[in-house]
């Protein structure tokens, strides 16, 4: 049920106590006292540097480390053959910490050095001589699929890293019977998460085979398992401690595993802590952007606008190694099918190796890439049917209680309301001449339960402290998106306390419960629910202890307890009583949120998340027909993320996500020249500045979700999903012609304008 | 390059440092003087995370040779909350939700500080121009702009 519709700056500010409450870490950040990875140093620390391949594809004939080893100040020099490490990966094992006999992209790691300072390490790199035998290379994924194309990995013939086909319903028949078939091909480049703090780490290898790694990660517990596996260590002897994180957006779920592994190997070899840090150029050239995608798509509709079927043939560009790209490709190929009622689906997706920068993940896992294709094609169909694109969407919207074509079980859902409100806010019925208008909608999974089908939920601990405050211990991660603040508000609500009385402890694998981490919009929905349950469990235990202390019945009153004889027992007294009684223990509560097991089957059919969030974005644009320059004048983002925990930070998520989506739509993207990244700088890659953005209006449709804590659902990833398509649809509307490629630079729009004039 | 003594005023105190005058002011501040509040995001003057004030003007410390500071006033984020209380700009950043990951925040606050010194009542366009050299990936700048406008009001009072 839709309860309340809040506009930014009006009405409620979120959960009780949200107004005027700020996560304490904000003070450290705003005064410059917060310590990020780049700020860290340890006594005796060495600096590590990596020698990288200048060739996109070559055999390594010989690596001579002897001169580098003899340079004064050098403490360790490593090449692939000396490491004895097994191949590793995230979905499959196609990487080595250092290349063994072959390099596969410009930037591939060949050797690593640790020295007393950065200058010495860089000098040592120049003293390593490597004999390469260049091989022919392939940069275009379609060429990589051709017979006779050079193969990157012997285990993956035809350069197909991963492939999937999905067939639901009767797509072939639907296309035969359809009144209208529309089709087109859409292309998107690789996008980088673009966090402003470059990834860094300090590895401390210890005697007796331990490792402490200082680096900010969205999923430290999972990275710990991977590191232990590659380094041959016991998991419990590997500890990951996260400093404050300078932006993640999916790029720090696994961060840069190779950097962490090399720091650990160097530290082991040198017997000292080793710090390593990517330069900004390295972030772009060897960091892990999201896959580029080529999407051939076809839709079948009835004359009245009913969606009948969708067919897609998708190629995603993996680069040289795969990391999470198979999962990204899977989400990309499926998620948008569950936004509307589409009875038949036929999809093929192929993830293809090329001799380019390896890919990873970025906020929303490719959902936004396919959204551009799907939502653009819906506008095409609306045009052919002579139907309003808004009305065509509203006719086919998925709704509460529905099960989607892929088996997603929709609980709370205000999708049609999001669309209608976005259209109203942008002035859909009073569209001005000379401007273009576009709308797009999105669904995103809120709290994945199939990342690991046996481990679907989250846990948390709550502890009553001697000062009466409550500490929540969680394995979930805050990196500025507001998770800690949300957890404090959730716990405060469960305990009838003010959020300022809640401490949050996370970011250290030795202290916190195992968690999958900050991905798949898990934090508020799944992590927050565990916090709620832990706080409720603690409250019951505090109450029992209060009754024992008082020797009579008690009832909760505010954060304290009233005895039947009228005395008030405060948490401080209860904590002291319990501590003395147990010789030092504290009252604790445990929260275990275990979502129902999914019916997810071999074909990928079934529910994949505890719940789903929805959104619709709309915008108004203007094209300068002389220069091709695109101006986005106004942007409206309407979201159903259930009950809003903290309106101030929720607005911040939407503004930031829209800005990233506008970057994808208007200016960002990798440019390659013969496999080399041609724009490995902020100025070349062009993330938006303050001058590039329109006014952004946010609106939240508050549904009450049955799964999330007090009705809340995830927000952090979906904020970017409908943005690129909304802009593309507005540009297509302004031009009167379809748009097939992002980003929509002035150059690209000029070429389109020019091309159409010629064609006419 | 040979080392030289560089003397300047840092956050109100006279300092004399022996350093390579062609190394960056950023590395002098962070690596030699331990002022880690100023961040390093690109080393090419493109992200603005290292913004400090040089005689009141916002500059990218990564592009300024240390020797350039000779005889000048250098102000960093550490100077704004001396004595433990927040500067009105910092207060406004907290209250308006302008801080997410926080990595751009010190540079952003210093750009705002330079702006409000020269223009106590800037319009939204002046604010946008003043922070256009400071990249933020989290916020879409909206709440940062709101914070700077609110800080201007606070400083008027």
Short mmCIF file of N, CA, C and O in Angstrom, two decimals, chain A residues 22 26-27 29-36 38-39 192-198 244-247 249 280 362 479-480 648 651-653 655-657 659-660 668 681-683 685 687-691 693-696, chain B residues 30 34 36-42 44 46-47 49 77-78 81 84 86 89-91 93-97 99-106 109 125 128-129 131-132 134-143 145-146:
data_model
loop_
_atom_site.label_atom_id
_atom_site.label_comp_id
_atom_site.label_asym_id
_atom_site.label_seq_id
_atom_site.Cartn_x
_atom_site.Cartn_y
_atom_site.Cartn_z
N UNK A 22 23.35 13.00 12.10
CA UNK A 22 24.39 12.78 11.10
C UNK A 22 25.33 11.69 11.60
O UNK A 22 25.68 11.67 12.78
N UNK A 26 30.95 11.88 9.60
CA UNK A 26 30.86 13.07 8.76
C UNK A 26 31.76 14.17 9.32
O UNK A 26 32.40 14.92 8.57
N UNK A 27 31.86 14.27 10.64
CA UNK A 27 32.70 15.31 11.24
C UNK A 27 34.16 15.08 10.91
O UNK A 27 34.89 16.01 10.61
N UNK A 29 35.27 13.58 8.30
CA UNK A 29 35.46 13.82 6.87
C UNK A 29 35.52 15.32 6.57
O UNK A 29 36.34 15.77 5.78
N UNK A 30 34.65 16.09 7.18
CA UNK A 30 34.55 17.51 6.83
C UNK A 30 35.71 18.33 7.41
O UNK A 30 35.99 19.43 6.93
N UNK A 31 36.37 17.78 8.41
CA UNK A 31 37.52 18.49 8.99
C UNK A 31 38.84 18.00 8.42
O UNK A 31 39.91 18.51 8.79
N UNK A 32 38.80 17.01 7.55
CA UNK A 32 40.03 16.48 6.96
C UNK A 32 40.71 15.45 7.86
O UNK A 32 41.84 15.05 7.60
N UNK A 33 40.02 15.02 8.92
CA UNK A 33 40.67 14.07 9.84
C UNK A 33 40.38 12.61 9.51
O UNK A 33 40.97 11.71 10.08
N UNK A 34 39.44 12.36 8.62
CA UNK A 34 39.14 10.97 8.25
C UNK A 34 40.36 10.38 7.54
O UNK A 34 40.99 11.04 6.72
N UNK A 35 40.68 9.15 7.84
CA UNK A 35 41.87 8.52 7.25
C UNK A 35 41.46 7.52 6.18
O UNK A 35 40.83 6.51 6.47
N UNK A 36 41.87 7.80 4.98
CA UNK A 36 41.59 6.94 3.82
C UNK A 36 42.81 6.07 3.55
O UNK A 36 43.89 6.28 4.13
N UNK A 38 44.91 6.06 1.12
CA UNK A 38 46.11 6.77 0.67
C UNK A 38 46.84 7.46 1.83
O UNK A 38 48.01 7.81 1.71
N UNK A 39 46.12 7.66 2.95
CA UNK A 39 46.74 8.37 4.09
C UNK A 39 47.50 7.42 5.02
O UNK A 39 48.24 7.88 5.91
N UNK A 192 33.75 3.61 -16.24
CA UNK A 192 34.52 3.40 -15.00
C UNK A 192 33.75 3.97 -13.81
O UNK A 192 33.12 5.03 -13.96
N UNK A 193 33.78 3.30 -12.64
CA UNK A 193 33.07 3.85 -11.48
C UNK A 193 33.54 5.28 -11.13
O UNK A 193 32.76 6.07 -10.63
N UNK A 194 34.81 5.56 -11.38
CA UNK A 194 35.28 6.94 -11.23
C UNK A 194 35.34 7.47 -9.81
O UNK A 194 35.26 8.67 -9.59
N UNK A 195 35.50 6.57 -8.81
CA UNK A 195 35.71 7.04 -7.43
C UNK A 195 36.94 7.94 -7.42
O UNK A 195 37.91 7.71 -8.12
N UNK A 196 36.89 8.99 -6.59
CA UNK A 196 37.97 9.99 -6.64
C UNK A 196 39.23 9.50 -5.93
O UNK A 196 40.33 9.90 -6.28
N UNK A 197 39.09 8.64 -4.92
CA UNK A 197 40.30 8.12 -4.27
C UNK A 197 40.81 6.90 -5.03
O UNK A 197 40.09 5.91 -5.15
N UNK A 198 42.04 6.95 -5.53
CA UNK A 198 42.57 5.77 -6.21
C UNK A 198 42.72 4.61 -5.21
O UNK A 198 42.93 4.83 -4.02
N UNK A 244 38.58 4.49 5.87
CA UNK A 244 37.46 5.17 5.22
C UNK A 244 37.63 5.04 3.71
O UNK A 244 38.76 5.10 3.20
N UNK A 245 36.53 4.83 2.98
CA UNK A 245 36.61 4.58 1.55
C UNK A 245 36.25 5.82 0.73
O UNK A 245 35.18 6.38 0.93
N UNK A 246 37.14 6.18 -0.17
CA UNK A 246 36.90 7.36 -1.02
C UNK A 246 36.10 7.04 -2.26
O UNK A 246 36.53 7.32 -3.38
N UNK A 247 34.93 6.43 -2.06
CA UNK A 247 34.04 6.11 -3.18
C UNK A 247 34.21 4.67 -3.61
O UNK A 247 35.31 4.12 -3.63
N UNK A 249 31.02 2.53 -5.51
CA UNK A 249 30.10 2.38 -6.66
C UNK A 249 30.27 1.02 -7.34
O UNK A 249 30.21 0.93 -8.57
N UNK A 280 46.18 7.54 -11.06
CA UNK A 280 44.89 7.77 -11.73
C UNK A 280 44.90 7.13 -13.10
O UNK A 280 43.92 6.53 -13.54
N UNK A 362 30.29 -2.13 -11.89
CA UNK A 362 29.98 -0.74 -11.57
C UNK A 362 28.51 -0.73 -11.20
O UNK A 362 27.70 -1.43 -11.82
N UNK A 479 30.32 3.31 2.85
CA UNK A 479 31.36 4.03 2.12
C UNK A 479 30.83 5.38 1.67
O UNK A 479 31.15 5.85 0.59
N UNK A 480 29.99 5.95 2.52
CA UNK A 480 29.49 7.27 2.23
C UNK A 480 28.06 7.25 1.73
O UNK A 480 27.42 8.29 1.63
N UNK A 648 17.57 12.94 3.89
CA UNK A 648 18.73 13.74 3.49
C UNK A 648 19.73 12.89 2.70
O UNK A 648 20.19 13.29 1.62
N UNK A 651 18.20 11.49 -0.68
CA UNK A 651 18.29 12.49 -1.76
C UNK A 651 19.70 12.49 -2.34
O UNK A 651 19.88 12.56 -3.56
N UNK A 652 20.69 12.43 -1.46
CA UNK A 652 22.08 12.44 -1.92
C UNK A 652 22.38 11.26 -2.84
O UNK A 652 23.10 11.40 -3.83
N UNK A 653 21.80 10.09 -2.52
CA UNK A 653 22.00 8.92 -3.37
C UNK A 653 21.40 9.16 -4.75
O UNK A 653 21.99 8.81 -5.77
N UNK A 655 20.67 12.11 -6.30
CA UNK A 655 21.42 13.13 -7.06
C UNK A 655 22.71 12.53 -7.64
O UNK A 655 23.04 12.76 -8.81
N UNK A 656 23.42 11.79 -6.81
CA UNK A 656 24.69 11.22 -7.25
C UNK A 656 24.51 10.19 -8.34
O UNK A 656 25.28 10.14 -9.30
N UNK A 657 23.48 9.35 -8.20
CA UNK A 657 23.22 8.32 -9.20
C UNK A 657 22.80 8.93 -10.53
O UNK A 657 23.25 8.50 -11.60
N UNK A 659 23.60 11.89 -11.55
CA UNK A 659 24.80 12.53 -12.12
C UNK A 659 25.65 11.50 -12.86
O UNK A 659 26.15 11.76 -13.96
N UNK A 660 25.81 10.31 -12.26
CA UNK A 660 26.59 9.27 -12.94
C UNK A 660 25.89 8.80 -14.22
O UNK A 660 26.53 8.57 -15.24
N UNK A 668 30.75 10.43 -20.77
CA UNK A 668 31.75 9.47 -20.32
C UNK A 668 31.95 8.32 -21.30
O UNK A 668 31.17 8.13 -22.23
N UNK A 681 42.44 9.76 -18.25
CA UNK A 681 42.51 10.86 -17.28
C UNK A 681 41.09 11.33 -17.01
O UNK A 681 40.18 11.07 -17.80
N UNK A 682 40.90 12.05 -15.90
CA UNK A 682 39.57 12.60 -15.63
C UNK A 682 39.14 13.54 -16.75
O UNK A 682 37.98 13.56 -17.15
N UNK A 683 40.09 14.34 -17.26
CA UNK A 683 39.71 15.32 -18.28
C UNK A 683 39.39 14.63 -19.60
O UNK A 683 38.55 15.11 -20.37
N UNK A 685 38.27 11.34 -19.77
CA UNK A 685 37.13 10.44 -19.57
C UNK A 685 35.84 11.23 -19.32
O UNK A 685 34.76 10.81 -19.68
N UNK A 687 34.03 12.77 -16.36
CA UNK A 687 32.90 12.65 -15.44
C UNK A 687 32.33 14.05 -15.23
O UNK A 687 33.04 15.05 -15.36
N UNK A 688 31.03 14.17 -14.95
CA UNK A 688 30.41 15.50 -14.91
C UNK A 688 31.00 16.39 -13.81
O UNK A 688 31.33 15.92 -12.71
N UNK A 689 31.12 17.68 -14.11
CA UNK A 689 31.47 18.68 -13.10
C UNK A 689 30.18 19.38 -12.69
O UNK A 689 29.12 19.14 -13.27
N UNK A 690 30.30 20.27 -11.71
CA UNK A 690 29.11 20.99 -11.23
C UNK A 690 28.45 21.79 -12.34
O UNK A 690 27.25 22.06 -12.30
N UNK A 691 29.24 22.20 -13.34
CA UNK A 691 28.67 23.02 -14.42
C UNK A 691 27.93 22.19 -15.46
O UNK A 691 27.24 22.73 -16.32
N UNK A 693 25.66 19.74 -14.90
CA UNK A 693 24.43 19.07 -14.47
C UNK A 693 23.22 19.99 -14.45
O UNK A 693 23.33 21.17 -14.14
N UNK A 694 22.05 19.44 -14.77
CA UNK A 694 20.82 20.22 -14.72
C UNK A 694 20.28 20.29 -13.30
O UNK A 694 20.85 19.68 -12.39
N UNK A 695 19.17 20.96 -13.10
CA UNK A 695 18.52 20.87 -11.80
C UNK A 695 17.86 19.49 -11.74
O UNK A 695 17.33 19.00 -12.74
N UNK A 696 17.98 18.86 -10.59
CA UNK A 696 17.46 17.50 -10.42
C UNK A 696 16.40 17.52 -9.32
O UNK A 696 16.67 17.98 -8.21
N UNK B 30 51.62 16.86 2.57
CA UNK B 30 51.21 15.52 3.02
C UNK B 30 52.37 14.69 3.54
O UNK B 30 52.29 14.11 4.63
N UNK B 34 52.93 16.27 7.21
CA UNK B 34 51.93 15.41 7.87
C UNK B 34 50.51 15.95 7.85
O UNK B 34 49.68 15.51 8.64
N UNK B 36 47.46 15.53 6.36
CA UNK B 36 46.83 14.55 5.47
C UNK B 36 45.40 14.91 5.09
O UNK B 36 44.76 14.19 4.32
N UNK B 37 44.91 16.03 5.61
CA UNK B 37 43.54 16.45 5.26
C UNK B 37 43.42 16.80 3.79
O UNK B 37 42.37 16.60 3.19
N UNK B 38 44.48 17.32 3.21
CA UNK B 38 44.49 17.64 1.78
C UNK B 38 44.67 16.33 1.01
O UNK B 38 45.64 15.61 1.25
N UNK B 39 43.74 16.01 0.12
CA UNK B 39 43.74 14.70 -0.54
C UNK B 39 44.43 14.73 -1.90
O UNK B 39 44.59 15.79 -2.50
N UNK B 40 44.81 13.54 -2.37
CA UNK B 40 45.45 13.41 -3.68
C UNK B 40 44.64 12.45 -4.52
O UNK B 40 44.52 11.28 -4.17
N UNK B 41 44.04 12.93 -5.61
CA UNK B 41 43.17 12.06 -6.41
C UNK B 41 43.66 11.79 -7.82
O UNK B 41 43.25 10.82 -8.44
N UNK B 42 44.52 12.69 -8.36
CA UNK B 42 44.93 12.47 -9.75
C UNK B 42 46.35 12.92 -10.04
O UNK B 42 46.98 12.42 -10.97
N UNK B 44 47.27 15.61 -11.39
CA UNK B 44 47.35 16.36 -12.65
C UNK B 44 46.48 17.60 -12.65
O UNK B 44 46.18 18.15 -13.70
N UNK B 46 43.29 17.80 -12.06
CA UNK B 46 41.99 17.58 -12.70
C UNK B 46 40.86 17.30 -11.73
O UNK B 46 39.70 17.44 -12.09
N UNK B 47 41.18 16.87 -10.50
CA UNK B 47 40.10 16.47 -9.59
C UNK B 47 39.85 17.48 -8.47
O UNK B 47 38.77 17.49 -7.90
N UNK B 49 40.89 17.55 -5.47
CA UNK B 49 40.88 17.03 -4.10
C UNK B 49 41.98 17.66 -3.25
O UNK B 49 41.91 17.67 -2.03
N UNK B 77 42.77 22.63 4.94
CA UNK B 77 41.53 22.26 5.63
C UNK B 77 41.73 22.23 7.16
O UNK B 77 40.82 22.56 7.92
N UNK B 78 42.95 21.88 7.59
CA UNK B 78 43.22 21.77 9.02
C UNK B 78 43.03 23.11 9.74
O UNK B 78 42.81 23.14 10.95
N UNK B 81 38.97 24.25 11.29
CA UNK B 81 38.28 23.82 12.51
C UNK B 81 39.23 23.87 13.69
O UNK B 81 39.17 23.04 14.58
N UNK B 84 38.65 23.17 17.63
CA UNK B 84 37.64 22.13 17.83
C UNK B 84 36.26 22.44 17.30
O UNK B 84 35.45 21.55 17.16
N UNK B 86 33.55 23.65 14.34
CA UNK B 86 33.50 23.65 12.88
C UNK B 86 33.37 25.07 12.34
O UNK B 86 32.70 25.91 12.93
N UNK B 89 31.22 26.91 7.03
CA UNK B 89 31.13 26.14 5.77
C UNK B 89 31.04 24.65 6.09
O UNK B 89 30.25 23.91 5.51
N UNK B 90 31.87 24.22 7.04
CA UNK B 90 31.86 22.80 7.42
C UNK B 90 30.52 22.42 8.04
O UNK B 90 29.97 21.35 7.74
N UNK B 91 30.00 23.29 8.91
CA UNK B 91 28.69 23.03 9.51
C UNK B 91 27.63 22.85 8.43
O UNK B 91 26.82 21.93 8.47
N UNK B 93 28.05 21.98 5.33
CA UNK B 93 28.26 20.73 4.58
C UNK B 93 27.63 19.56 5.34
O UNK B 93 27.02 18.67 4.74
N UNK B 94 27.78 19.53 6.66
CA UNK B 94 27.18 18.45 7.46
C UNK B 94 25.66 18.54 7.39
O UNK B 94 24.97 17.57 7.08
N UNK B 95 25.13 19.73 7.63
CA UNK B 95 23.67 19.88 7.74
C UNK B 95 22.95 19.64 6.43
O UNK B 95 21.82 19.18 6.42
N UNK B 96 23.60 19.94 5.31
CA UNK B 96 22.92 19.79 4.02
C UNK B 96 23.17 18.43 3.37
O UNK B 96 22.78 18.19 2.23
N UNK B 97 23.88 17.56 4.07
CA UNK B 97 24.13 16.23 3.49
C UNK B 97 25.11 16.28 2.34
O UNK B 97 25.06 15.46 1.43
N UNK B 99 28.25 15.69 2.36
CA UNK B 99 29.40 14.81 2.53
C UNK B 99 28.95 13.36 2.37
O UNK B 99 28.12 12.89 3.13
N UNK B 100 29.45 12.67 1.35
CA UNK B 100 29.17 11.23 1.25
C UNK B 100 30.46 10.47 1.55
O UNK B 100 30.79 10.28 2.71
N UNK B 101 31.21 10.07 0.53
CA UNK B 101 32.46 9.37 0.87
C UNK B 101 33.43 10.33 1.53
O UNK B 101 34.29 9.92 2.30
N UNK B 102 33.32 11.61 1.22
CA UNK B 102 34.11 12.61 1.92
C UNK B 102 35.48 12.88 1.33
O UNK B 102 36.19 13.77 1.81
N UNK B 103 35.86 12.16 0.30
CA UNK B 103 37.22 12.30 -0.22
C UNK B 103 37.42 13.65 -0.92
O UNK B 103 38.49 14.24 -0.85
N UNK B 104 36.38 14.14 -1.59
CA UNK B 104 36.49 15.44 -2.25
C UNK B 104 36.24 16.58 -1.28
O UNK B 104 36.47 17.74 -1.61
N UNK B 105 35.70 16.25 -0.09
CA UNK B 105 35.18 17.28 0.81
C UNK B 105 36.21 18.34 1.22
O UNK B 105 35.91 19.53 1.12
N UNK B 106 37.43 17.96 1.68
CA UNK B 106 38.36 19.03 2.07
C UNK B 106 38.64 20.02 0.94
O UNK B 106 38.61 21.24 1.16
N UNK B 109 35.51 22.13 0.35
CA UNK B 109 35.35 23.13 1.42
C UNK B 109 36.33 24.29 1.19
O UNK B 109 35.97 25.46 1.34
N UNK B 125 25.12 30.16 -9.86
CA UNK B 125 26.05 30.02 -10.98
C UNK B 125 27.49 30.28 -10.52
O UNK B 125 28.41 29.57 -10.94
N UNK B 128 28.64 27.25 -8.65
CA UNK B 128 28.98 26.16 -9.58
C UNK B 128 30.33 26.38 -10.23
O UNK B 128 31.12 25.45 -10.38
N UNK B 129 30.58 27.63 -10.63
CA UNK B 129 31.87 27.92 -11.25
C UNK B 129 33.00 27.70 -10.26
O UNK B 129 34.03 27.13 -10.61
N UNK B 131 33.27 25.68 -7.82
CA UNK B 131 33.60 24.28 -7.51
C UNK B 131 33.72 23.43 -8.78
O UNK B 131 33.83 22.21 -8.69
N UNK B 132 33.75 24.08 -9.93
CA UNK B 132 33.79 23.28 -11.17
C UNK B 132 35.12 22.57 -11.36
O UNK B 132 35.23 21.65 -12.16
N UNK B 134 36.49 21.00 -8.84
CA UNK B 134 36.49 19.96 -7.80
C UNK B 134 35.53 18.86 -8.21
O UNK B 134 34.31 19.07 -8.22
N UNK B 135 36.06 17.70 -8.54
CA UNK B 135 35.19 16.60 -8.93
C UNK B 135 34.64 15.89 -7.71
O UNK B 135 35.36 15.62 -6.75
N UNK B 136 33.33 15.61 -7.75
CA UNK B 136 32.71 14.75 -6.74
C UNK B 136 31.96 13.69 -7.51
O UNK B 136 31.23 14.01 -8.45
N UNK B 137 32.13 12.44 -7.15
CA UNK B 137 31.44 11.36 -7.86
C UNK B 137 30.21 10.88 -7.11
O UNK B 137 29.38 10.18 -7.67
N UNK B 138 30.09 11.24 -5.83
CA UNK B 138 28.99 10.72 -5.01
C UNK B 138 27.72 11.54 -5.12
O UNK B 138 26.63 11.00 -5.09
N UNK B 139 27.84 12.86 -5.16
CA UNK B 139 26.74 13.73 -4.73
C UNK B 139 25.95 14.37 -5.85
O UNK B 139 24.88 14.93 -5.60
N UNK B 140 26.48 14.39 -7.08
CA UNK B 140 25.82 15.19 -8.12
C UNK B 140 25.85 16.67 -7.79
O UNK B 140 25.15 17.44 -8.43
N UNK B 141 26.64 17.05 -6.79
CA UNK B 141 26.91 18.46 -6.41
C UNK B 141 25.73 19.20 -5.80
O UNK B 141 25.91 20.30 -5.27
N UNK B 142 24.51 18.67 -5.88
CA UNK B 142 23.33 19.45 -5.49
C UNK B 142 23.44 19.90 -4.04
O UNK B 142 23.29 21.09 -3.72
N UNK B 143 23.70 18.93 -3.14
CA UNK B 143 23.72 19.29 -1.72
C UNK B 143 24.98 20.08 -1.36
O UNK B 143 24.98 20.84 -0.39
N UNK B 145 26.19 22.43 -3.38
CA UNK B 145 25.80 23.80 -3.75
C UNK B 145 24.85 24.39 -2.70
O UNK B 145 24.99 25.56 -2.31
N UNK B 146 23.93 23.56 -2.23
CA UNK B 146 23.03 24.03 -1.16
C UNK B 146 23.82 24.41 0.08
O UNK B 146 23.53 25.41 0.74
#
